[in-house]
Structure formats: structure tokens, C-alpha cells
mmCIF file of C-alpha atoms in Angstrom:
data_model
loop_
_atom_site.group_PDB
_atom_site.id
_atom_site.type_symbol
_atom_site.label_atom_id
_atom_site.label_comp_id
_atom_site.label_asym_id
_atom_site.label_seq_id
_atom_site.Cartn_x
_atom_site.Cartn_y
_atom_site.Cartn_z
ATOM 1 C CA UNK W 1 109.700 61.720 119.343
ATOM 2 C CA UNK W 2 111.988 64.077 117.466
ATOM 3 C CA UNK W 3 113.379 66.139 120.310
ATOM 4 C CA UNK W 4 115.678 68.562 118.547
ATOM 5 C CA UNK W 5 118.816 66.552 119.331
ATOM 6 C CA UNK W 6 120.397 67.522 116.031
ATOM 7 C CA UNK W 7 124.013 67.177 115.092
ATOM 8 C CA UNK W 8 125.541 70.208 113.424
ATOM 9 C CA UNK W 9 125.544 68.240 110.163
ATOM 10 C CA UNK W 10 121.796 67.661 110.308
ATOM 11 C CA UNK W 11 121.079 71.251 111.239
ATOM 12 C CA UNK W 12 123.247 72.353 108.308
ATOM 13 C CA UNK W 13 121.161 70.144 106.016
ATOM 14 C CA UNK W 14 117.917 71.656 107.288
ATOM 15 C CA UNK W 15 119.398 75.149 106.956
ATOM 16 C CA UNK W 16 120.457 74.463 103.378
ATOM 17 C CA UNK W 17 116.958 73.245 102.543
ATOM 18 C CA UNK W 18 115.674 76.504 104.023
ATOM 19 C CA UNK W 19 118.168 78.524 101.972
ATOM 20 C CA UNK W 20 117.114 76.862 98.734
ATOM 21 C CA UNK W 21 113.443 77.308 99.547
ATOM 22 C CA UNK W 22 114.022 80.961 100.476
ATOM 23 C CA UNK W 23 115.860 81.614 97.229
ATOM 24 C CA UNK W 24 113.089 80.087 95.147
ATOM 25 C CA UNK W 25 110.439 81.952 97.118
ATOM 26 C CA UNK W 26 112.235 85.297 96.751
ATOM 27 C CA UNK W 27 112.334 84.938 92.976
ATOM 28 C CA UNK W 28 108.633 84.093 92.814
ATOM 29 C CA UNK W 29 107.632 86.866 95.210
ATOM 30 C CA UNK W 30 109.700 89.485 93.396
ATOM 31 C CA UNK W 31 107.736 88.750 90.234
ATOM 32 C CA UNK W 32 104.459 88.768 92.150
ATOM 33 C CA UNK W 33 105.184 92.065 93.910
ATOM 34 C CA UNK W 34 106.909 93.676 90.912
ATOM 35 C CA UNK W 35 109.829 94.868 92.997
ATOM 36 C CA UNK W 36 113.229 93.837 94.253
ATOM 37 C CA UNK W 37 112.171 91.775 97.237
ATOM 38 C CA UNK W 38 115.141 90.346 99.125
ATOM 39 C CA UNK W 39 115.086 87.558 101.646
ATOM 40 C CA UNK W 40 117.807 87.312 104.257
ATOM 41 C CA UNK W 41 119.485 84.017 105.028
ATOM 42 C CA UNK W 42 117.004 82.059 107.146
ATOM 43 C CA UNK W 43 117.781 80.930 110.674
ATOM 44 C CA UNK W 44 116.676 77.375 111.402
ATOM 45 C CA UNK W 45 115.993 76.097 114.906
ATOM 46 C CA UNK W 46 113.935 73.526 116.778
ATOM 47 C CA UNK W 47 111.466 74.837 119.353
ATOM 48 C CA UNK W 48 108.872 73.262 121.587
ATOM 49 C CA UNK W 49 105.323 74.319 120.759
ATOM 50 C CA UNK W 50 104.977 76.225 124.042
ATOM 51 C CA UNK W 51 107.945 78.463 123.175
ATOM 52 C CA UNK W 52 106.847 79.427 119.663
ATOM 53 C CA UNK W 53 104.291 82.183 120.527
ATOM 54 C CA UNK W 54 107.147 84.238 121.996
ATOM 55 C CA UNK W 55 108.463 84.682 118.452
ATOM 56 C CA UNK W 56 105.595 87.093 117.808
ATOM 57 C CA UNK W 57 105.391 88.704 121.232
ATOM 58 C CA UNK W 58 103.334 86.223 123.193
ATOM 59 C CA UNK W 59 100.272 84.000 123.038
ATOM 60 C CA UNK W 60 97.801 86.924 123.003
ATOM 61 C CA UNK W 61 99.443 88.725 120.073
ATOM 62 C CA UNK W 62 97.174 88.787 117.022
ATOM 63 C CA UNK W 63 98.748 87.114 114.004
ATOM 64 C CA UNK W 64 97.793 85.964 110.555
ATOM 65 C CA UNK W 65 98.707 82.418 109.671
ATOM 66 C CA UNK W 66 98.620 80.612 106.355
ATOM 67 C CA UNK W 67 98.340 76.890 106.946
ATOM 68 C CA UNK W 68 98.579 73.821 104.773
ATOM 69 C CA UNK W 69 98.957 70.092 105.261
ATOM 70 C CA UNK W 70 101.357 67.989 103.237
ATOM 71 C CA UNK W 71 101.253 64.283 102.489
ATOM 72 C CA UNK W 72 103.240 61.700 100.554
ATOM 73 C CA UNK W 73 106.569 60.200 101.602
ATOM 74 C CA UNK W 74 106.631 62.816 104.360
ATOM 75 C CA UNK W 75 103.543 64.220 106.030
ATOM 76 C CA UNK W 76 102.604 66.925 108.479
ATOM 77 C CA UNK W 77 101.683 70.598 108.599
ATOM 78 C CA UNK W 78 103.433 73.818 107.663
ATOM 79 C CA UNK W 79 102.445 77.365 108.665
ATOM 80 C CA UNK W 80 103.570 80.841 107.645
ATOM 81 C CA UNK W 81 102.969 83.201 110.575
ATOM 82 C CA UNK W 82 103.126 87.014 110.671
ATOM 83 C CA UNK W 83 102.319 89.478 113.439
ATOM 84 C CA UNK W 84 99.398 91.729 112.447
ATOM 85 C CA UNK W 85 101.510 94.810 111.646
ATOM 86 C CA UNK W 86 103.834 92.757 109.460
ATOM 87 C CA UNK W 87 100.781 91.263 107.736
ATOM 88 C CA UNK W 88 99.525 94.763 106.924
ATOM 89 C CA UNK W 89 102.919 95.726 105.490
ATOM 90 C CA UNK W 90 103.039 92.643 103.298
ATOM 91 C CA UNK W 91 99.452 92.846 102.078
ATOM 92 C CA UNK W 92 99.900 96.563 101.487
ATOM 93 C CA UNK W 93 102.941 95.897 99.295
ATOM 94 C CA UNK W 94 101.004 93.439 97.199
ATOM 95 C CA UNK W 95 97.846 95.520 96.854
ATOM 96 C CA UNK W 96 99.456 98.991 96.848
ATOM 97 C CA UNK W 97 97.247 99.794 99.797
ATOM 98 C CA UNK W 98 97.526 101.778 103.018
ATOM 99 C CA UNK W 99 95.756 100.687 106.191
ATOM 100 C CA UNK W 100 94.267 103.041 108.769
ATOM 101 C CA UNK W 101 95.832 103.104 112.208
ATOM 102 C CA UNK W 102 93.944 100.761 114.487
ATOM 103 C CA UNK W 103 92.987 98.495 111.574
ATOM 104 C CA UNK W 104 92.278 94.981 112.824
ATOM 105 C CA UNK W 105 90.187 93.188 110.196
ATOM 106 C CA UNK W 106 91.334 91.956 106.788
ATOM 107 C CA UNK W 107 88.884 91.742 103.915
ATOM 108 C CA UNK W 108 88.779 89.002 101.294
ATOM 109 C CA UNK W 109 91.403 90.640 99.049
ATOM 110 C CA UNK W 110 93.790 91.176 101.962
ATOM 111 C CA UNK W 111 93.502 87.534 102.977
ATOM 112 C CA UNK W 112 93.923 86.341 99.403
ATOM 113 C CA UNK W 113 97.139 88.348 99.064
ATOM 114 C CA UNK W 114 98.580 86.996 102.305
ATOM 115 C CA UNK W 115 97.530 83.484 101.424
ATOM 116 C CA UNK W 116 99.305 83.750 98.070
ATOM 117 C CA UNK W 117 102.563 84.843 99.708
ATOM 118 C CA UNK W 118 102.303 82.140 102.351
ATOM 119 C CA UNK W 119 101.549 79.532 99.723
ATOM 120 C CA UNK W 120 104.639 80.505 97.724
ATOM 121 C CA UNK W 121 106.894 80.379 100.785
ATOM 122 C CA UNK W 122 105.534 77.089 102.069
ATOM 123 C CA UNK W 123 105.471 75.435 98.657
ATOM 124 C CA UNK W 124 109.036 76.576 97.956
ATOM 125 C CA UNK W 125 110.278 75.031 101.185
ATOM 126 C CA UNK W 126 108.441 71.754 100.616
ATOM 127 C CA UNK W 127 109.617 71.663 96.998
ATOM 128 C CA UNK W 128 113.214 72.070 98.150
ATOM 129 C CA UNK W 129 112.789 69.053 100.425
ATOM 130 C CA UNK W 130 111.377 67.038 97.542
ATOM 131 C CA UNK W 131 114.114 68.121 95.122
ATOM 132 C CA UNK W 132 117.006 67.371 97.474
ATOM 133 C CA UNK W 133 115.661 64.077 98.806
ATOM 134 C CA UNK W 134 113.713 62.707 95.808
ATOM 135 C CA UNK W 135 110.807 62.160 98.197
ATOM 136 C CA UNK W 136 107.252 62.870 97.086
ATOM 137 C CA UNK W 137 105.573 65.718 98.927
ATOM 138 C CA UNK W 138 102.026 66.766 98.063
ATOM 139 C CA UNK W 139 100.458 69.936 99.447
ATOM 140 C CA UNK W 140 96.808 70.606 100.124
ATOM 141 C CA UNK W 141 95.178 73.980 99.345
ATOM 142 C CA UNK W 142 96.174 76.524 102.016
ATOM 143 C CA UNK W 143 93.857 78.226 104.477
ATOM 144 C CA UNK W 144 94.334 81.486 106.363
ATOM 145 C CA UNK W 145 93.216 82.544 109.809
ATOM 146 C CA UNK W 146 93.679 85.701 111.872
ATOM 147 C CA UNK W 147 93.646 85.060 115.605
ATOM 148 C CA UNK W 148 95.738 85.194 118.749
ATOM 149 C CA UNK W 149 99.070 83.409 118.380
ATOM 150 C CA UNK W 150 98.249 80.955 121.153
ATOM 151 C CA UNK W 151 95.122 79.775 119.352
ATOM 152 C CA UNK W 152 96.781 79.597 115.933
ATOM 153 C CA UNK W 153 99.829 77.716 117.160
ATOM 154 C CA UNK W 154 97.691 75.256 119.095
ATOM 155 C CA UNK W 155 96.494 73.809 115.782
ATOM 156 C CA UNK W 156 99.513 71.558 115.164
ATOM 157 C CA UNK W 157 99.520 70.573 118.817
ATOM 158 C CA UNK W 158 95.877 69.503 118.569
ATOM 159 C CA UNK W 159 96.307 67.677 115.257
ATOM 160 C CA UNK W 160 99.818 66.299 115.637
ATOM 161 C CA UNK W 161 100.397 66.319 119.372
ATOM 162 C CA UNK W 162 100.462 62.556 119.531
ATOM 163 C CA UNK W 163 103.352 62.311 117.075
ATOM 164 C CA UNK W 164 105.253 65.574 117.579
ATOM 165 C CA UNK W 165 105.825 68.005 120.424
ATOM 166 C CA UNK W 166 108.116 70.459 118.705
ATOM 167 C CA UNK W 167 108.574 72.176 115.365
ATOM 168 C CA UNK W 168 111.256 73.166 112.923
ATOM 169 C CA UNK W 169 111.104 76.969 112.830
ATOM 170 C CA UNK W 170 112.563 78.931 109.930
ATOM 171 C CA UNK W 171 112.899 82.670 110.539
ATOM 172 C CA UNK W 172 111.783 84.352 107.332
ATOM 173 C CA UNK W 173 112.874 87.973 107.173
ATOM 174 C CA UNK W 174 112.655 89.721 103.859
ATOM 175 C CA UNK W 175 113.168 93.284 102.744
ATOM 176 C CA UNK W 176 110.623 95.134 100.631
ATOM 177 C CA UNK W 177 111.998 98.513 99.512
ATOM 178 C CA UNK W 178 114.354 98.429 102.512
ATOM 179 C CA UNK W 179 111.442 97.855 104.916
ATOM 180 C CA UNK W 180 111.910 94.629 106.937
ATOM 181 C CA UNK W 181 109.014 92.202 107.120
ATOM 182 C CA UNK W 182 109.478 89.498 109.737
ATOM 183 C CA UNK W 183 107.665 86.196 109.791
ATOM 184 C CA UNK W 184 108.444 82.559 110.232
ATOM 185 C CA UNK W 185 107.689 79.179 108.749
ATOM 186 C CA UNK W 186 106.763 76.430 111.172
ATOM 187 C CA UNK W 187 107.309 72.895 109.869
ATOM 188 C CA UNK W 188 105.789 70.069 111.899
ATOM 189 C CA UNK W 189 106.260 66.406 111.018
ATOM 190 C CA UNK W 190 106.552 63.064 112.764
ATOM 191 C CA UNK W 191 109.699 61.049 113.444
ATOM 192 C CA UNK W 192 109.154 58.840 110.410
ATOM 193 C CA UNK W 193 109.139 61.829 108.077
ATOM 194 C CA UNK W 194 112.379 63.218 109.524
ATOM 195 C CA UNK W 195 113.909 59.763 109.295
ATOM 196 C CA UNK W 196 113.066 59.559 105.598
ATOM 197 C CA UNK W 197 114.496 63.026 104.937
ATOM 198 C CA UNK W 198 117.797 62.313 106.655
ATOM 199 C CA UNK W 199 118.103 58.748 105.354
ATOM 200 C CA UNK W 200 117.563 59.887 101.767
ATOM 201 C CA UNK W 201 120.509 62.270 102.248
ATOM 202 C CA UNK W 202 122.760 59.569 103.680
ATOM 203 C CA UNK W 203 122.415 60.583 107.320
ATOM 204 C CA UNK W 204 121.317 58.353 110.187
ATOM 205 C CA UNK W 205 118.335 59.514 112.221
#
């Protein structure tokens, strides 16, 4: 299995893919939000599934997660995950809405707004892979869930645990009117998919 034993060259490639995806996503989101949204340079790392909940404060932290599967020359799952407070900030920016303190339940419009942002971010990252590698990548319609981080992040482990035990994590911090919104993309694929990505770029797996 892909165990995160990356050379600096390979990590640079994955970082560059993240940069391109982030740039494309920022442009799309700025139009969507009608403001000057800025995304900071993403930080790319490989983490084991068990370590990922700590990114949002632990397994019992409530998060929103937009999830989609991708197929084609490479296949797997990608998630956009935000802690609940960050989700409120992002949805509020899109809908020009303020949430009461203690708010814990998103309505249909809230979820639609978050799903749209997640879809743009995830699609931009997958499109950057396709553009740089000339590999076909097809995405399925996204879904959104709001639950404890441990439950949400168990999904790839349940579905892909036989072919992957870690994930490529892309810290996604962007600024909306100078207010930071922190989230992350979680890209999970099997060895064969990583092999195709690196091989297409002239790197051995």
C-alpha cells in the first residue's frame, strides 16, 4: 500500500497539483461569493486515517463534510471537511446570513451552499490532476453530511480500507474579508491510481 514514503520530488508534484487546484477554486469561489476570496498556499501531507480527526480537534468534534467518489484512470474518494464553526462562517458568507450562538443544525439551503463550495474545491483539485497528467477523472455528484469527525472520516476506511490506509491531506485555508476559514481536502486512492499519476509525469512509483 501507498505508505507516504514520498521523495521530495513527488511531494513537490502533489503540492503543485494542490496549488493549481487552489488557484482555480479561488477564482470560481470569488465569483460565487461576490468578494475577494483569497486562498493561501496549501500544505500537502500524507496522514494515516487514525491521525486525521486531530486536524479538526478530535474524533468527537462535529464537522460538515462534502464527499464525492471519482472514477476513470484514477479512482477513489475525496472529501472537503470543515469544523462546524468554520462551516457556519462559510455558509454565512455565501448566504449573507448570521447564525445564532449554539446553532447546531443546517437547513437545506445551508447544506446546498456548503456542498457547492466543496464541489468547486474538490472538482478543481481533480481537474488539476487530469490536466497535468492527461488522465481521465470522472466525478460523481457530491453528498454532504454533518456528524462527528470520527464517523465522517471512517467512511473512506470502510469503503477503501482494503486498498488504502492513509490519505493525501491538503490544508485549505482561505480568507474571506480577512476572516480565516480553515478546512482540508482529503484525497484517498489506491496504489494503482498513484502509480498512474506519477508515471504519467515521468516519475517512478
